[in-house]
Amino acid sequence: MVLHSSRKQFLKWSVIEMLDMEIIDIHCHFDHGAVGESAKRNELHKADLAFLKKERERLGIKKTFMSSFSSVCSTERIYEENEYLFEKMQKATWLYQWVVLDPREKRLFSQVESLLKKDKIVGIKIHPELHKYEILDYADEIFAFANEHKTTVLMHPPATIVKTAAVADKYPDMNLIIAHLGVMEHIDAIANAKHGNVYTDTSGQASYKNNILEYAVEKVGSEKIFFGTDTYSCAFQVGRILLAGISKKDKENILRNNAIKFFIK
Ligand SMILES: [Zn+2]
């Protein structure tokens, strides 16, 4: 098969050159046989660290920001899981950590506080849906805490995306990443942010939507979008960005530059 030369050029530019660059996955999870992990996970959706590492090496994802599945799927062992990942991370240059916070468990605030002083801790992860609390009851407390520590909150999107993001207008020294770019509300929340401190990531499955990334970049700019996988196939996730109908600069921002600017010292 002979490829048309401009198309050849496009593929070379999109795939080959881009795969040479360092990619950063800011949203991922892993299993390690702990309480609360999904029983549904099996060989078809492997999520142990060894497998995830191998896939990442293959695709040029050099750094991955993690929290364990156990700590986001259940509230039983959040403190211990935060400690577990912190230990693991010491020997793994590719791992960075979100410290998981359930605002109802008060000792987690002091754990977060002390971990935030350490290297490779990127911020606070919250999951109101699986931890089963109403985010609007706790958003002020969590965001004020993050604001005091000038850090970032990675939030699983609640039903009330726009209302919750509006709470961040009171806290200009924190950043809020609303995970799983997937609905119009993600884009509205970023556009409405008074201090420009609201962002999103491409993790999850919603990037299969045929114009989602392109529309989001057009409306709010690629500087507001981070690359993430949420453990779903990084081949699919990386491919979606590399082959998107956006500029090379936008791809670089999403796959790497935004994360470096924000998190890598
Ligand atoms: Zn997640």
PDB file of C-alpha atoms and ligand atoms in Angstrom:
ATOM      1  CA  MET A   1       0.000   0.000   0.000  1.00  0.00           C
ATOM      2  CA  VAL A   2       1.337   3.430  -0.899  1.00  0.00           C
ATOM      3  CA  LEU A   3       0.453   6.158   1.527  1.00  0.00           C
ATOM      4  CA  HIS A   4      -0.195   9.615   0.189  1.00  0.00           C
ATOM      5  CA  SER A   5       2.881  11.655   1.116  1.00  0.00           C
ATOM      6  CA  SER A   6       1.125  14.270   3.261  1.00  0.00           C
ATOM      7  CA  ARG A   7      -0.602  11.498   5.118  1.00  0.00           C
ATOM      8  CA  LYS A   8       2.729   9.755   5.596  1.00  0.00           C
ATOM      9  CA  GLN A   9       4.105  12.971   6.966  1.00  0.00           C
ATOM     10  CA  PHE A  10       1.146  13.240   9.337  1.00  0.00           C
ATOM     11  CA  LEU A  11       1.649   9.743  10.685  1.00  0.00           C
ATOM     12  CA  LYS A  12       5.368  10.232  11.119  1.00  0.00           C
ATOM     13  CA  TRP A  13       4.813  13.487  12.919  1.00  0.00           C
ATOM     14  CA  SER A  14       1.899  12.224  14.971  1.00  0.00           C
ATOM     15  CA  VAL A  15       3.080   8.850  16.010  1.00  0.00           C
ATOM     16  CA  ILE A  16       6.746   8.194  15.499  1.00  0.00           C
ATOM     17  CA  GLU A  17       8.156  11.513  16.640  1.00  0.00           C
ATOM     18  CA  MET A  18       5.659  11.893  19.435  1.00  0.00           C
ATOM     19  CA  LEU A  19       6.362   8.451  20.820  1.00  0.00           C
ATOM     20  CA  ASP A  20       9.934   9.603  21.278  1.00  0.00           C
ATOM     21  CA  MET A  21       8.815  12.128  23.820  1.00  0.00           C
ATOM     22  CA  GLU A  22       8.301  11.593  27.477  1.00  0.00           C
ATOM     23  CA  ILE A  23       4.635  11.174  28.359  1.00  0.00           C
ATOM     24  CA  ILE A  24       3.238  11.729  31.858  1.00  0.00           C
ATOM     25  CA  ASP A  25       0.102   9.947  33.071  1.00  0.00           C
ATOM     26  CA  ILE A  26      -1.342  12.027  35.884  1.00  0.00           C
ATOM     27  CA  HIS A  27      -4.228   9.706  36.785  1.00  0.00           C
ATOM     28  CA  CYS A  28      -3.834   5.994  37.337  1.00  0.00           C
ATOM     29  CA  HIS A  29      -4.558   3.253  39.911  1.00  0.00           C
ATOM     30  CA  PHE A  30      -3.249  -0.196  40.714  1.00  0.00           C
ATOM     31  CA  ASP A  31      -4.261  -3.400  42.473  1.00  0.00           C
ATOM     32  CA  HIS A  32      -2.122  -5.284  44.920  1.00  0.00           C
ATOM     33  CA  GLY A  33      -4.521  -7.726  46.495  1.00  0.00           C
ATOM     34  CA  ALA A  34      -5.904  -5.334  49.119  1.00  0.00           C
ATOM     35  CA  VAL A  35      -9.410  -4.992  50.572  1.00  0.00           C
ATOM     36  CA  GLY A  36     -11.898  -3.056  48.474  1.00  0.00           C
ATOM     37  CA  GLU A  37     -10.394  -3.615  45.019  1.00  0.00           C
ATOM     38  CA  SER A  38     -12.900  -4.513  42.343  1.00  0.00           C
ATOM     39  CA  ALA A  39     -13.563  -8.240  42.296  1.00  0.00           C
ATOM     40  CA  LYS A  40     -14.417  -7.872  38.626  1.00  0.00           C
ATOM     41  CA  ARG A  41     -10.832  -7.159  37.609  1.00  0.00           C
ATOM     42  CA  ASN A  42      -9.129 -10.117  35.930  1.00  0.00           C
ATOM     43  CA  GLU A  43      -6.669 -10.908  33.116  1.00  0.00           C
ATOM     44  CA  LEU A  44      -8.725  -8.730  30.742  1.00  0.00           C
ATOM     45  CA  HIS A  45      -8.187  -5.624  32.815  1.00  0.00           C
ATOM     46  CA  LYS A  46      -4.954  -6.229  34.651  1.00  0.00           C
ATOM     47  CA  ALA A  47      -3.899  -3.521  37.032  1.00  0.00           C
ATOM     48  CA  ASP A  48      -0.924  -4.770  39.007  1.00  0.00           C
ATOM     49  CA  LEU A  49       2.137  -2.567  39.115  1.00  0.00           C
ATOM     50  CA  ALA A  50       4.351  -4.963  37.121  1.00  0.00           C
ATOM     51  CA  PHE A  51       1.900  -5.050  34.202  1.00  0.00           C
ATOM     52  CA  LEU A  52       1.278  -1.309  34.283  1.00  0.00           C
ATOM     53  CA  LYS A  53       5.014  -0.625  34.317  1.00  0.00           C
ATOM     54  CA  LYS A  54       5.628  -2.879  31.308  1.00  0.00           C
ATOM     55  CA  GLU A  55       2.869  -1.207  29.271  1.00  0.00           C
ATOM     56  CA  ARG A  56       4.202   2.207  30.145  1.00  0.00           C
ATOM     57  CA  GLU A  57       7.739   1.362  29.129  1.00  0.00           C
ATOM     58  CA  ARG A  58       6.418   0.166  25.779  1.00  0.00           C
ATOM     59  CA  LEU A  59       4.604   3.451  25.145  1.00  0.00           C
ATOM     60  CA  GLY A  60       7.040   5.970  26.551  1.00  0.00           C
ATOM     61  CA  ILE A  61       5.031   6.952  29.621  1.00  0.00           C
ATOM     62  CA  LYS A  62       7.895   7.821  31.930  1.00  0.00           C
ATOM     63  CA  LYS A  63       5.993   9.000  34.985  1.00  0.00           C
ATOM     64  CA  THR A  64       2.656   7.871  36.412  1.00  0.00           C
ATOM     65  CA  PHE A  65       0.713   9.537  39.228  1.00  0.00           C
ATOM     66  CA  MET A  66      -1.006   6.858  41.279  1.00  0.00           C
ATOM     67  CA  SER A  67      -3.388   6.097  44.070  1.00  0.00           C
ATOM     68  CA  SER A  68      -4.281   2.504  44.891  1.00  0.00           C
ATOM     69  CA  PHE A  69      -7.631   1.070  43.814  1.00  0.00           C
ATOM     70  CA  SER A  70      -8.277  -0.049  47.352  1.00  0.00           C
ATOM     71  CA  SER A  71      -7.990   3.515  48.649  1.00  0.00           C
ATOM     72  CA  VAL A  72     -10.374   5.001  46.088  1.00  0.00           C
ATOM     73  CA  CYS A  73     -12.879   2.135  45.861  1.00  0.00           C
ATOM     74  CA  SER A  74     -13.311   1.713  49.605  1.00  0.00           C
ATOM     75  CA  THR A  75     -12.898   3.740  52.794  1.00  0.00           C
ATOM     76  CA  GLU A  76     -11.620   0.822  54.849  1.00  0.00           C
ATOM     77  CA  ARG A  77      -7.863   1.218  54.514  1.00  0.00           C
ATOM     78  CA  ILE A  78      -7.159   4.671  53.116  1.00  0.00           C
ATOM     79  CA  TYR A  79      -4.513   5.545  55.693  1.00  0.00           C
ATOM     80  CA  GLU A  80      -2.655   2.239  55.236  1.00  0.00           C
ATOM     81  CA  GLU A  81      -2.917   2.401  51.448  1.00  0.00           C
ATOM     82  CA  ASN A  82      -1.424   5.903  51.403  1.00  0.00           C
ATOM     83  CA  GLU A  83       1.481   4.563  53.465  1.00  0.00           C
ATOM     84  CA  TYR A  84       1.815   1.493  51.235  1.00  0.00           C
ATOM     85  CA  LEU A  85       2.133   3.536  48.046  1.00  0.00           C
ATOM     86  CA  PHE A  86       4.525   5.971  49.664  1.00  0.00           C
ATOM     87  CA  GLU A  87       6.831   3.061  50.506  1.00  0.00           C
ATOM     88  CA  LYS A  88       6.531   1.537  47.008  1.00  0.00           C
ATOM     89  CA  MET A  89       7.265   4.874  45.402  1.00  0.00           C
ATOM     90  CA  GLN A  90      10.631   5.234  47.128  1.00  0.00           C
ATOM     91  CA  LYS A  91      12.102   2.481  44.968  1.00  0.00           C
ATOM     92  CA  ALA A  92      10.226   3.210  41.749  1.00  0.00           C
ATOM     93  CA  THR A  93      11.346   6.275  39.798  1.00  0.00           C
ATOM     94  CA  TRP A  94       8.273   6.065  37.519  1.00  0.00           C
ATOM     95  CA  LEU A  95       5.786   6.376  40.396  1.00  0.00           C
ATOM     96  CA  TYR A  96       4.363   9.610  41.826  1.00  0.00           C
ATOM     97  CA  GLN A  97       1.589   9.757  44.403  1.00  0.00           C
ATOM     98  CA  TRP A  98      -1.791  11.346  45.001  1.00  0.00           C
ATOM     99  CA  VAL A  99      -2.585  11.103  48.706  1.00  0.00           C
ATOM    100  CA  VAL A 100      -6.186   9.936  49.099  1.00  0.00           C
ATOM    101  CA  LEU A 101      -8.400  11.933  51.450  1.00  0.00           C
ATOM    102  CA  ASP A 102     -11.803  11.088  52.881  1.00  0.00           C
ATOM    103  CA  PRO A 103     -12.824  14.296  54.664  1.00  0.00           C
ATOM    104  CA  ARG A 104     -14.764  12.379  57.327  1.00  0.00           C
ATOM    105  CA  GLU A 105     -11.648  10.581  58.555  1.00  0.00           C
ATOM    106  CA  LYS A 106      -9.867  13.340  60.426  1.00  0.00           C
ATOM    107  CA  ARG A 107      -6.482  11.649  60.868  1.00  0.00           C
ATOM    108  CA  LEU A 108      -6.088  11.669  57.078  1.00  0.00           C
ATOM    109  CA  PHE A 109      -5.714  15.455  57.106  1.00  0.00           C
ATOM    110  CA  SER A 110      -2.546  15.201  59.198  1.00  0.00           C
ATOM    111  CA  GLN A 111      -1.281  12.317  57.072  1.00  0.00           C
ATOM    112  CA  VAL A 112      -1.798  14.401  53.925  1.00  0.00           C
ATOM    113  CA  GLU A 113      -0.130  17.356  55.606  1.00  0.00           C
ATOM    114  CA  SER A 114       3.035  15.435  56.395  1.00  0.00           C
ATOM    115  CA  LEU A 115       3.189  13.607  53.049  1.00  0.00           C
ATOM    116  CA  LEU A 116       2.773  16.850  51.094  1.00  0.00           C
ATOM    117  CA  LYS A 117       6.216  17.884  52.339  1.00  0.00           C
ATOM    118  CA  LYS A 118       7.840  14.879  50.662  1.00  0.00           C
ATOM    119  CA  ASP A 119       9.158  14.476  47.124  1.00  0.00           C
ATOM    120  CA  LYS A 120       6.918  13.098  44.356  1.00  0.00           C
ATOM    121  CA  ILE A 121       3.679  13.783  46.218  1.00  0.00           C
ATOM    122  CA  VAL A 122       1.541  15.583  43.647  1.00  0.00           C
ATOM    123  CA  GLY A 123      -1.544  16.462  45.693  1.00  0.00           C
ATOM    124  CA  ILE A 124      -4.802  15.154  47.108  1.00  0.00           C
ATOM    125  CA  LYS A 125      -7.153  12.645  45.475  1.00  0.00           C
ATOM    126  CA  ILE A 126     -10.849  12.579  46.413  1.00  0.00           C
ATOM    127  CA  HIS A 127     -13.556  10.178  45.303  1.00  0.00           C
ATOM    128  CA  PRO A 128     -16.914  11.345  46.716  1.00  0.00           C
ATOM    129  CA  GLU A 129     -18.879   8.815  44.657  1.00  0.00           C
ATOM    130  CA  LEU A 130     -17.176   5.595  45.781  1.00  0.00           C
ATOM    131  CA  HIS A 131     -16.475   6.956  49.266  1.00  0.00           C
ATOM    132  CA  LYS A 132     -20.189   7.801  49.414  1.00  0.00           C
ATOM    133  CA  TYR A 133     -20.447  11.386  50.608  1.00  0.00           C
ATOM    134  CA  GLU A 134     -22.005  14.509  49.144  1.00  0.00           C
ATOM    135  CA  ILE A 135     -19.156  16.634  47.848  1.00  0.00           C
ATOM    136  CA  LEU A 136     -20.986  19.937  48.382  1.00  0.00           C
ATOM    137  CA  ASP A 137     -21.088  19.173  52.115  1.00  0.00           C
ATOM    138  CA  TYR A 138     -17.273  18.952  52.217  1.00  0.00           C
ATOM    139  CA  ALA A 139     -15.924  20.967  49.272  1.00  0.00           C
ATOM    140  CA  ASP A 140     -15.211  24.048  51.401  1.00  0.00           C
ATOM    141  CA  GLU A 141     -13.294  22.063  53.995  1.00  0.00           C
ATOM    142  CA  ILE A 142     -11.232  20.154  51.413  1.00  0.00           C
ATOM    143  CA  PHE A 143     -10.520  23.124  49.152  1.00  0.00           C
ATOM    144  CA  ALA A 144      -9.631  25.421  52.084  1.00  0.00           C
ATOM    145  CA  PHE A 145      -7.168  22.775  53.292  1.00  0.00           C
ATOM    146  CA  ALA A 146      -5.661  22.441  49.811  1.00  0.00           C
ATOM    147  CA  ASN A 147      -5.525  26.219  49.513  1.00  0.00           C
ATOM    148  CA  GLU A 148      -3.624  26.505  52.771  1.00  0.00           C
ATOM    149  CA  HIS A 149      -1.069  24.011  51.442  1.00  0.00           C
ATOM    150  CA  LYS A 150      -1.060  25.480  47.914  1.00  0.00           C
ATOM    151  CA  THR A 151      -1.689  22.085  46.397  1.00  0.00           C
ATOM    152  CA  THR A 152      -3.867  20.358  43.794  1.00  0.00           C
ATOM    153  CA  VAL A 153      -7.012  18.300  44.296  1.00  0.00           C
ATOM    154  CA  LEU A 154      -7.767  15.547  41.779  1.00  0.00           C
ATOM    155  CA  MET A 155     -11.511  14.948  42.040  1.00  0.00           C
ATOM    156  CA  HIS A 156     -13.610  12.176  40.535  1.00  0.00           C
ATOM    157  CA  PRO A 157     -16.438  14.136  38.861  1.00  0.00           C
ATOM    158  CA  PRO A 158     -19.613  14.418  40.928  1.00  0.00           C
ATOM    159  CA  ALA A 159     -23.073  14.957  39.429  1.00  0.00           C
ATOM    160  CA  THR A 160     -22.707  18.598  40.467  1.00  0.00           C
ATOM    161  CA  ILE A 161     -19.530  19.405  38.510  1.00  0.00           C
ATOM    162  CA  VAL A 162     -20.210  23.079  37.851  1.00  0.00           C
ATOM    163  CA  LYS A 163     -21.505  23.866  41.358  1.00  0.00           C
ATOM    164  CA  THR A 164     -18.591  22.068  42.991  1.00  0.00           C
ATOM    165  CA  ALA A 165     -16.021  23.742  40.784  1.00  0.00           C
ATOM    166  CA  ALA A 166     -17.544  27.129  41.683  1.00  0.00           C
ATOM    167  CA  VAL A 167     -16.477  26.518  45.291  1.00  0.00           C
ATOM    168  CA  ALA A 168     -12.862  26.707  44.036  1.00  0.00           C
ATOM    169  CA  ASP A 169     -13.512  30.382  43.193  1.00  0.00           C
ATOM    170  CA  LYS A 170     -13.048  31.079  46.919  1.00  0.00           C
ATOM    171  CA  TYR A 171      -9.633  29.401  47.013  1.00  0.00           C
ATOM    172  CA  PRO A 172      -7.211  30.882  44.469  1.00  0.00           C
ATOM    173  CA  ASP A 173      -4.127  29.147  45.874  1.00  0.00           C
ATOM    174  CA  MET A 174      -5.366  25.621  45.162  1.00  0.00           C
ATOM    175  CA  ASN A 175      -5.974  23.893  41.847  1.00  0.00           C
ATOM    176  CA  LEU A 176      -8.816  21.557  41.054  1.00  0.00           C
ATOM    177  CA  ILE A 177      -8.547  18.860  38.401  1.00  0.00           C
ATOM    178  CA  ILE A 178     -11.952  17.425  37.551  1.00  0.00           C
ATOM    179  CA  ALA A 179     -11.073  13.965  36.272  1.00  0.00           C
ATOM    180  CA  HIS A 180     -12.453  12.069  33.271  1.00  0.00           C
ATOM    181  CA  LEU A 181     -13.195  14.780  30.691  1.00  0.00           C
ATOM    182  CA  GLY A 182     -16.493  13.460  29.363  1.00  0.00           C
ATOM    183  CA  VAL A 183     -19.352  15.964  29.515  1.00  0.00           C
ATOM    184  CA  MET A 184     -20.011  19.598  28.690  1.00  0.00           C
ATOM    185  CA  GLU A 185     -19.940  20.478  32.395  1.00  0.00           C
ATOM    186  CA  HIS A 186     -16.185  19.783  32.535  1.00  0.00           C
ATOM    187  CA  ILE A 187     -15.642  22.440  29.900  1.00  0.00           C
ATOM    188  CA  ASP A 188     -18.111  24.894  31.471  1.00  0.00           C
ATOM    189  CA  ALA A 189     -16.483  24.526  34.895  1.00  0.00           C
ATOM    190  CA  ILE A 190     -13.044  25.342  33.468  1.00  0.00           C
ATOM    191  CA  ALA A 191     -14.380  28.281  31.468  1.00  0.00           C
ATOM    192  CA  ASN A 192     -16.231  29.700  34.501  1.00  0.00           C
ATOM    193  CA  ALA A 193     -13.320  29.490  36.962  1.00  0.00           C
ATOM    194  CA  LYS A 194     -12.719  32.988  38.335  1.00  0.00           C
ATOM    195  CA  HIS A 195      -9.052  32.358  39.083  1.00  0.00           C
ATOM    196  CA  GLY A 196      -8.347  29.952  36.218  1.00  0.00           C
ATOM    197  CA  ASN A 197      -7.573  27.194  38.732  1.00  0.00           C
ATOM    198  CA  VAL A 198      -9.884  24.492  37.346  1.00  0.00           C
ATOM    199  CA  TYR A 199      -8.560  21.784  35.001  1.00  0.00           C
ATOM    200  CA  THR A 200      -9.481  18.366  33.661  1.00  0.00           C
ATOM    201  CA  ASP A 201      -7.789  15.126  32.607  1.00  0.00           C
ATOM    202  CA  THR A 202      -8.395  12.771  29.688  1.00  0.00           C
ATOM    203  CA  SER A 203      -8.446   9.632  31.828  1.00  0.00           C
ATOM    204  CA  GLY A 204     -11.239   7.087  31.701  1.00  0.00           C
ATOM    205  CA  GLN A 205     -13.273   5.912  28.777  1.00  0.00           C
ATOM    206  CA  ALA A 206     -15.026   9.061  27.624  1.00  0.00           C
ATOM    207  CA  SER A 207     -12.318  10.100  25.189  1.00  0.00           C
ATOM    208  CA  TYR A 208     -13.872   7.664  22.731  1.00  0.00           C
ATOM    209  CA  LYS A 209     -16.335  10.491  22.004  1.00  0.00           C
ATOM    210  CA  ASN A 210     -15.457  11.672  18.536  1.00  0.00           C
ATOM    211  CA  ASN A 211     -15.008  15.406  19.138  1.00  0.00           C
ATOM    212  CA  ILE A 212     -14.515  15.678  22.871  1.00  0.00           C
ATOM    213  CA  LEU A 213     -10.830  16.489  23.003  1.00  0.00           C
ATOM    214  CA  GLU A 214     -10.944  18.700  19.953  1.00  0.00           C
ATOM    215  CA  TYR A 215     -13.917  20.671  21.327  1.00  0.00           C
ATOM    216  CA  ALA A 216     -12.384  21.056  24.787  1.00  0.00           C
ATOM    217  CA  VAL A 217      -9.095  22.337  23.328  1.00  0.00           C
ATOM    218  CA  GLU A 218     -10.968  24.803  21.149  1.00  0.00           C
ATOM    219  CA  LYS A 219     -13.058  26.126  24.059  1.00  0.00           C
ATOM    220  CA  VAL A 220     -10.627  26.237  26.988  1.00  0.00           C
ATOM    221  CA  GLY A 221      -7.183  25.531  25.535  1.00  0.00           C
ATOM    222  CA  SER A 222      -4.813  22.579  25.891  1.00  0.00           C
ATOM    223  CA  GLU A 223      -3.149  24.198  28.925  1.00  0.00           C
ATOM    224  CA  LYS A 224      -6.188  23.122  30.955  1.00  0.00           C
ATOM    225  CA  ILE A 225      -6.032  19.448  30.038  1.00  0.00           C
ATOM    226  CA  PHE A 226      -3.776  16.758  31.501  1.00  0.00           C
ATOM    227  CA  PHE A 227      -3.184  13.290  30.130  1.00  0.00           C
ATOM    228  CA  GLY A 228      -4.392  10.376  32.250  1.00  0.00           C
ATOM    229  CA  THR A 229      -5.382   6.744  31.785  1.00  0.00           C
ATOM    230  CA  ASP A 230      -7.263   5.737  34.948  1.00  0.00           C
ATOM    231  CA  THR A 231      -5.687   2.316  34.211  1.00  0.00           C
ATOM    232  CA  TYR A 232      -7.600   1.868  30.938  1.00  0.00           C
ATOM    233  CA  SER A 233      -5.356   0.771  28.053  1.00  0.00           C
ATOM    234  CA  CYS A 234      -2.614   3.313  27.610  1.00  0.00           C
ATOM    235  CA  ALA A 235      -2.320   2.282  23.950  1.00  0.00           C
ATOM    236  CA  PHE A 236      -5.875   3.542  23.428  1.00  0.00           C
ATOM    237  CA  GLN A 237      -5.369   6.616  25.585  1.00  0.00           C
ATOM    238  CA  VAL A 238      -2.049   7.694  24.057  1.00  0.00           C
ATOM    239  CA  GLY A 239      -3.350   6.986  20.544  1.00  0.00           C
ATOM    240  CA  ARG A 240      -6.411   9.142  21.114  1.00  0.00           C
ATOM    241  CA  ILE A 241      -4.220  12.146  21.876  1.00  0.00           C
ATOM    242  CA  LEU A 242      -1.529  11.495  19.240  1.00  0.00           C
ATOM    243  CA  LEU A 243      -4.101  11.152  16.479  1.00  0.00           C
ATOM    244  CA  ALA A 244      -6.476  13.876  17.666  1.00  0.00           C
ATOM    245  CA  GLY A 245      -7.428  16.752  15.383  1.00  0.00           C
ATOM    246  CA  ILE A 246      -5.401  19.284  17.380  1.00  0.00           C
ATOM    247  CA  SER A 247      -1.997  20.903  16.892  1.00  0.00           C
ATOM    248  CA  LYS A 248       1.345  19.357  17.779  1.00  0.00           C
ATOM    249  CA  LYS A 249       1.780  21.972  20.505  1.00  0.00           C
ATOM    250  CA  ASP A 250      -1.590  21.019  22.029  1.00  0.00           C
ATOM    251  CA  LYS A 251      -0.614  17.341  22.037  1.00  0.00           C
ATOM    252  CA  GLU A 252       2.660  18.156  23.762  1.00  0.00           C
ATOM    253  CA  ASN A 253       0.877  20.260  26.370  1.00  0.00           C
ATOM    254  CA  ILE A 254      -1.575  17.481  27.178  1.00  0.00           C
ATOM    255  CA  LEU A 255       0.849  14.552  27.088  1.00  0.00           C
ATOM    256  CA  ARG A 256       3.694  16.171  28.978  1.00  0.00           C
ATOM    257  CA  ASN A 257       4.230  19.931  29.231  1.00  0.00           C
ATOM    258  CA  ASN A 258       1.327  20.784  31.531  1.00  0.00           C
ATOM    259  CA  ALA A 259       2.340  18.077  33.984  1.00  0.00           C
ATOM    260  CA  ILE A 260       5.968  19.203  34.001  1.00  0.00           C
ATOM    261  CA  LYS A 261       4.987  22.802  34.544  1.00  0.00           C
ATOM    262  CA  PHE A 262       2.664  21.875  37.386  1.00  0.00           C
ATOM    263  CA  PHE A 263       4.189  18.977  39.214  1.00  0.00           C
ATOM    264  CA  ILE A 264       7.776  18.144  38.330  1.00  0.00           C
ATOM    265  CA  LYS A 265      10.330  20.181  40.215  1.00  0.00           C
TER     266      LYS A 265
HETATM  267 ZN    ZN B   1      -9.433   7.569  39.348  1.00  0.00          ZN
END
